[in-house]
PDB file of C-alpha atoms in Angstrom:
ATOM      1  CA  MET H 412      -2.771   1.437  18.015  1.00 82.00           C
ATOM      2  CA  LEU H 413      -4.843   1.162  14.805  1.00 87.00           C
ATOM      3  CA  LEU H 414      -1.954   2.711  12.859  1.00 89.00           C
ATOM      4  CA  GLY H 415       0.386  -0.021  14.079  1.00 93.00           C
ATOM      5  CA  PHE H 416      -2.202  -2.676  13.247  1.00 95.00           C
ATOM      6  CA  LEU H 417      -2.697  -1.297   9.742  1.00 95.00           C
ATOM      7  CA  LEU H 418       1.001  -0.771   9.019  1.00 95.00           C
ATOM      8  CA  PHE H 419       1.835  -4.283  10.188  1.00 96.00           C
ATOM      9  CA  TYR H 420      -0.466  -5.754   7.528  1.00 96.00           C
ATOM     10  CA  VAL H 421       0.605  -3.215   4.917  1.00 96.00           C
ATOM     11  CA  GLY H 422       4.140  -4.447   5.566  1.00 97.00           C
ATOM     12  CA  ALA H 423       3.119  -8.084   5.233  1.00 97.00           C
ATOM     13  CA  VAL H 424       1.221  -7.623   1.995  1.00 98.00           C
ATOM     14  CA  LEU H 425       3.866  -5.423   0.368  1.00 98.00           C
ATOM     15  CA  PHE H 426       6.664  -7.775   1.379  1.00 98.00           C
ATOM     16  CA  LEU H 427       4.812 -10.814   0.036  1.00 98.00           C
ATOM     17  CA  ASN H 428       3.650  -8.995  -3.101  1.00 98.00           C
ATOM     18  CA  GLY H 429       7.289  -8.115  -3.749  1.00 98.00           C
ATOM     19  CA  LEU H 430       8.212 -11.787  -3.466  1.00 98.00           C
ATOM     20  CA  TRP H 431       5.303 -12.659  -5.743  1.00 98.00           C
ATOM     21  CA  LEU H 432       6.475 -10.142  -8.360  1.00 98.00           C
ATOM     22  CA  LEU H 433       9.920 -11.772  -8.149  1.00 98.00           C
ATOM     23  CA  GLY H 434       8.284 -15.118  -8.982  1.00 97.00           C
ATOM     24  CA  LYS H 435       8.751 -16.631  -5.505  1.00 97.00           C
ATOM     25  CA  ILE H 436       5.000 -17.037  -4.834  1.00 96.00           C
ATOM     26  CA  GLU H 437       2.326 -18.320  -7.226  1.00 93.00           C
ATOM     27  CA  ASP H 438      -0.525 -16.136  -8.466  1.00 91.00           C
ATOM     28  CA  ARG H 439      -3.219 -18.146  -6.683  1.00 91.00           C
ATOM     29  CA  GLU H 440      -1.280 -18.149  -3.426  1.00 95.00           C
ATOM     30  CA  ILE H 441      -0.887 -14.363  -3.210  1.00 97.00           C
ATOM     31  CA  VAL H 442      -4.664 -13.910  -3.121  1.00 97.00           C
ATOM     32  CA  ALA H 443      -4.987 -14.808   0.584  1.00 97.00           C
ATOM     33  CA  VAL H 444      -2.676 -12.130   2.004  1.00 97.00           C
ATOM     34  CA  ASN H 445      -4.152  -9.478  -0.299  1.00 98.00           C
ATOM     35  CA  VAL H 446      -7.699 -10.314   0.818  1.00 98.00           C
ATOM     36  CA  LEU H 447      -6.631 -10.437   4.483  1.00 97.00           C
ATOM     37  CA  SER H 448      -4.813  -7.099   4.281  1.00 97.00           C
ATOM     38  CA  GLY H 449      -7.554  -5.521   2.176  1.00 97.00           C
ATOM     39  CA  LEU H 450     -10.179  -6.519   4.719  1.00 97.00           C
ATOM     40  CA  ALA H 451      -8.010  -5.391   7.658  1.00 95.00           C
ATOM     41  CA  ALA H 452      -7.601  -1.988   6.008  1.00 95.00           C
ATOM     42  CA  ALA H 453     -11.341  -1.905   5.242  1.00 96.00           C
ATOM     43  CA  GLY H 454     -12.024  -2.438   8.946  1.00 95.00           C
ATOM     44  CA  VAL H 455      -9.867   0.581   9.760  1.00 94.00           C
ATOM     45  CA  VAL H 456     -11.739   2.545   7.077  1.00 95.00           C
ATOM     46  CA  ILE H 457     -15.131   1.632   8.536  1.00 96.00           C
ATOM     47  CA  ASP H 458     -14.037   2.582  12.053  1.00 95.00           C
ATOM     48  CA  GLY H 459     -12.482   5.860  10.918  1.00 94.00           C
ATOM     49  CA  ALA H 460     -15.329   6.931   8.669  1.00 96.00           C
ATOM     50  CA  PHE H 461     -18.349   5.581  10.526  1.00 96.00           C
ATOM     51  CA  GLY H 462     -17.211   4.800  14.082  1.00 95.00           C
ATOM     52  CA  SER H 463     -18.624   6.575  17.114  1.00 94.00           C
ATOM     53  CA  GLU H 464     -15.600   8.876  17.304  1.00 94.00           C
ATOM     54  CA  ALA H 465     -15.480   9.747  13.587  1.00 95.00           C
ATOM     55  CA  ASP H 466     -14.527  13.330  12.847  1.00 96.00           C
ATOM     56  CA  ALA H 467     -13.130  15.230   9.861  1.00 96.00           C
ATOM     57  CA  ASP H 468      -9.580  13.961  10.431  1.00 94.00           C
ATOM     58  CA  SER H 469     -10.575  10.317  10.860  1.00 94.00           C
ATOM     59  CA  ILE H 470     -12.796  10.475   7.770  1.00 96.00           C
ATOM     60  CA  ARG H 471      -9.911  11.959   5.761  1.00 96.00           C
ATOM     61  CA  GLY H 472      -7.664   9.170   7.054  1.00 94.00           C
ATOM     62  CA  ALA H 473     -10.303   6.595   6.154  1.00 95.00           C
ATOM     63  CA  ALA H 474     -10.568   7.930   2.614  1.00 96.00           C
ATOM     64  CA  LEU H 475      -6.801   7.654   2.192  1.00 96.00           C
ATOM     65  CA  THR H 476      -6.687   4.201   3.786  1.00 96.00           C
ATOM     66  CA  LEU H 477      -9.364   2.994   1.390  1.00 96.00           C
ATOM     67  CA  MET H 478      -6.791   3.428  -1.399  1.00 96.00           C
ATOM     68  CA  PHE H 479      -4.705   0.709   0.274  1.00 96.00           C
ATOM     69  CA  SER H 480      -7.670  -1.580   0.866  1.00 96.00           C
ATOM     70  CA  GLY H 481      -8.873  -1.146  -2.691  1.00 97.00           C
ATOM     71  CA  THR H 482      -5.446  -1.869  -4.114  1.00 98.00           C
ATOM     72  CA  TYR H 483      -5.001  -5.122  -2.181  1.00 97.00           C
ATOM     73  CA  LEU H 484      -8.496  -6.373  -2.971  1.00 98.00           C
ATOM     74  CA  TRP H 485      -7.978  -5.457  -6.631  1.00 98.00           C
ATOM     75  CA  VAL H 486      -4.704  -7.414  -6.743  1.00 98.00           C
ATOM     76  CA  ALA H 487      -6.573 -10.423  -5.320  1.00 97.00           C
ATOM     77  CA  TYR H 488      -9.378 -10.015  -7.854  1.00 97.00           C
ATOM     78  CA  ASN H 489      -6.898  -9.777 -10.729  1.00 97.00           C
ATOM     79  CA  ARG H 490      -5.272 -13.049  -9.706  1.00 96.00           C
ATOM     80  CA  LEU H 491      -8.629 -14.816  -9.436  1.00 95.00           C
ATOM     81  CA  ALA H 492      -9.995 -13.338 -12.680  1.00 96.00           C
ATOM     82  CA  ASN H 493      -6.689 -13.801 -14.532  1.00 92.00           C
ATOM     83  CA  VAL H 494      -6.683 -10.295 -16.028  1.00 94.00           C
ATOM     84  CA  ASP H 495      -3.674  -8.198 -17.013  1.00 92.00           C
ATOM     85  CA  GLY H 496      -4.054  -5.469 -14.377  1.00 96.00           C
ATOM     86  CA  ARG H 497      -4.348  -2.422 -16.624  1.00 97.00           C
ATOM     87  CA  GLY H 498      -7.351  -1.163 -14.635  1.00 98.00           C
ATOM     88  CA  LEU H 499      -5.372  -1.457 -11.419  1.00 98.00           C
ATOM     89  CA  GLY H 500      -2.526   0.359 -13.163  1.00 98.00           C
ATOM     90  CA  TRP H 501      -4.743   3.326 -13.965  1.00 98.00           C
ATOM     91  CA  PHE H 502      -6.129   3.297 -10.407  1.00 98.00           C
ATOM     92  CA  SER H 503      -2.501   3.347  -9.249  1.00 98.00           C
ATOM     93  CA  LEU H 504      -1.945   6.558 -11.226  1.00 98.00           C
ATOM     94  CA  PHE H 505      -4.928   8.130  -9.437  1.00 98.00           C
ATOM     95  CA  VAL H 506      -3.506   7.012  -6.090  1.00 98.00           C
ATOM     96  CA  SER H 507       0.046   8.151  -6.850  1.00 98.00           C
ATOM     97  CA  LEU H 508      -1.220  11.601  -7.830  1.00 98.00           C
ATOM     98  CA  THR H 509      -3.283  11.734  -4.633  1.00 98.00           C
ATOM     99  CA  THR H 510      -0.198  11.025  -2.520  1.00 97.00           C
ATOM    100  CA  VAL H 511       1.534  14.201  -3.753  1.00 98.00           C
ATOM    101  CA  PRO H 512      -0.635  16.702  -1.843  1.00 98.00           C
ATOM    102  CA  VAL H 513      -0.888  14.259   1.075  1.00 97.00           C
ATOM    103  CA  PHE H 514       2.916  14.170   1.306  1.00 98.00           C
ATOM    104  CA  LEU H 515       3.253  17.953   0.875  1.00 98.00           C
ATOM    105  CA  ARG H 516       0.621  18.675   3.538  1.00 97.00           C
ATOM    106  CA  ALA H 517       2.161  16.143   5.932  1.00 97.00           C
ATOM    107  CA  ILE H 518       5.733  17.368   5.503  1.00 97.00           C
ATOM    108  CA  ALA H 519       4.695  21.034   5.813  1.00 97.00           C
ATOM    109  CA  SER H 520       2.847  20.417   9.075  1.00 96.00           C
ATOM    110  CA  ALA H 521       5.278  17.861  10.558  1.00 96.00           C
ATOM    111  CA  GLY H 522       6.271  18.831  14.073  1.00 95.00           C
ATOM    112  CA  SER H 523       8.121  15.702  15.125  1.00 94.00           C
ATOM    113  CA  ALA H 524      10.392  13.006  13.749  1.00 91.00           C
ATOM    114  CA  SER H 525       7.498  10.544  13.636  1.00 88.00           C
ATOM    115  CA  GLU H 526       5.421  12.971  11.568  1.00 92.00           C
ATOM    116  CA  VAL H 527       8.335  13.469   9.136  1.00 94.00           C
ATOM    117  CA  TRP H 528       8.643   9.670   8.942  1.00 92.00           C
ATOM    118  CA  LEU H 529       4.920   9.307   8.147  1.00 91.00           C
ATOM    119  CA  ALA H 530       5.125  12.035   5.509  1.00 95.00           C
ATOM    120  CA  THR H 531       8.109  10.263   3.948  1.00 96.00           C
ATOM    121  CA  ASN H 532       6.077   7.049   3.854  1.00 96.00           C
ATOM    122  CA  TRP H 533       3.496   8.833   1.705  1.00 97.00           C
ATOM    123  CA  LEU H 534       6.273   9.828  -0.682  1.00 97.00           C
ATOM    124  CA  ILE H 535       7.545   6.233  -0.865  1.00 98.00           C
ATOM    125  CA  TRP H 536       4.024   4.851  -1.366  1.00 98.00           C
ATOM    126  CA  GLY H 537       3.379   7.424  -4.093  1.00 98.00           C
ATOM    127  CA  ILE H 538       6.523   6.367  -5.947  1.00 98.00           C
ATOM    128  CA  LEU H 539       5.529   2.725  -5.559  1.00 98.00           C
ATOM    129  CA  TRP H 540       1.995   3.281  -6.869  1.00 98.00           C
ATOM    130  CA  PHE H 541       3.457   5.253  -9.793  1.00 98.00           C
ATOM    131  CA  MET H 542       5.685   2.281 -10.567  1.00 98.00           C
ATOM    132  CA  TYR H 543       2.565   0.068 -10.607  1.00 98.00           C
ATOM    133  CA  PHE H 544       1.018   2.506 -13.088  1.00 98.00           C
ATOM    134  CA  LEU H 545       4.084   2.268 -15.336  1.00 98.00           C
ATOM    135  CA  LEU H 546       4.230  -1.524 -15.011  1.00 98.00           C
ATOM    136  CA  LEU H 547       0.534  -2.352 -15.375  1.00 98.00           C
ATOM    137  CA  ALA H 548      -1.152   0.426 -17.371  1.00 98.00           C
ATOM    138  CA  LEU H 549       1.748   1.395 -19.634  1.00 98.00           C
ATOM    139  CA  GLN H 550       3.353  -2.065 -19.565  1.00 97.00           C
ATOM    140  CA  ARG H 551       6.879  -0.723 -19.048  1.00 98.00           C
ATOM    141  CA  PRO H 552       9.519  -3.432 -18.452  1.00 98.00           C
ATOM    142  CA  ILE H 553      10.168  -2.588 -14.795  1.00 98.00           C
ATOM    143  CA  LEU H 554       8.878  -5.737 -13.095  1.00 98.00           C
ATOM    144  CA  ARG H 555      12.070  -6.555 -11.199  1.00 98.00           C
ATOM    145  CA  GLN H 556      12.611  -2.974 -10.002  1.00 98.00           C
ATOM    146  CA  THR H 557       8.958  -2.718  -8.936  1.00 98.00           C
ATOM    147  CA  ALA H 558       9.246  -6.021  -7.090  1.00 98.00           C
ATOM    148  CA  TRP H 559      12.250  -4.870  -5.085  1.00 98.00           C
ATOM    149  CA  VAL H 560      10.767  -1.464  -4.264  1.00 98.00           C
ATOM    150  CA  THR H 561       7.556  -3.219  -3.161  1.00 98.00           C
ATOM    151  CA  LEU H 562       9.446  -5.646  -0.944  1.00 98.00           C
ATOM    152  CA  LEU H 563      11.652  -2.979   0.641  1.00 98.00           C
ATOM    153  CA  ALA H 564       8.750  -0.550   1.114  1.00 98.00           C
ATOM    154  CA  GLY H 565       6.906  -3.329   2.923  1.00 97.00           C
ATOM    155  CA  ILE H 566       9.729  -3.644   5.421  1.00 97.00           C
ATOM    156  CA  VAL H 567      10.555   0.052   5.888  1.00 96.00           C
ATOM    157  CA  THR H 568       7.116   1.692   5.724  1.00 96.00           C
ATOM    158  CA  GLY H 569       4.969  -1.113   7.085  1.00 96.00           C
ATOM    159  CA  TRP H 570       6.272  -4.140   8.899  1.00 96.00           C
ATOM    160  CA  LEU H 571       9.007  -2.601  11.083  1.00 95.00           C
ATOM    161  CA  PRO H 572       7.129   0.533  12.150  1.00 93.00           C
ATOM    162  CA  GLY H 573       3.883  -1.428  12.529  1.00 95.00           C
ATOM    163  CA  PHE H 574       5.598  -3.949  14.765  1.00 95.00           C
ATOM    164  CA  LEU H 575       7.285  -1.186  16.807  1.00 93.00           C
ATOM    165  CA  LEU H 576       3.974   0.665  17.212  1.00 93.00           C
ATOM    166  CA  LEU H 577       2.166  -2.496  18.302  1.00 95.00           C
ATOM    167  CA  ASP H 578       4.873  -3.192  20.868  1.00 95.00           C
ATOM    168  CA  GLY H 579       4.756   0.396  22.159  1.00 91.00           C
ATOM    169  CA  LEU H 580       8.336   1.078  21.099  1.00 87.00           C
ATOM    170  CA  MET H 581       7.476   3.871  18.704  1.00 78.00           C
TER     171      MET H 581
END
């Protein structure tokens, strides 16, 4: 159930961040959903890493989830501090590189369609974080493409599966 909870808010924040990158939402306004989603992910991290049922797998999951939480809180900070985001861009490179072995491990051990789907999500998120690296750290002119990939990834990898998981349909 925590996966559905987390993915639902990942979907919301990615969808809205995509709209923000397209210029449909103001900088100051995007802060709220990034803080909300960052804190929701942080709650999952705390439970997975320090909860009473924490084990090696949940701690690994918490470490990976912290990349999401950190990204959303950093986006919020950047909007409040009015900085250019280069630091977040370099963090995004670290995250995108981290998703490569996560994807490879997940796809190699996938035993069901849902596990293949989750592995594919890691691939999509890795591509997205790499696009943030190109956009923010290297200042490549890919804002519109990054916005659309962000928006679509929010729907496909977050909102829809999160909603289906929360409703017990997946």
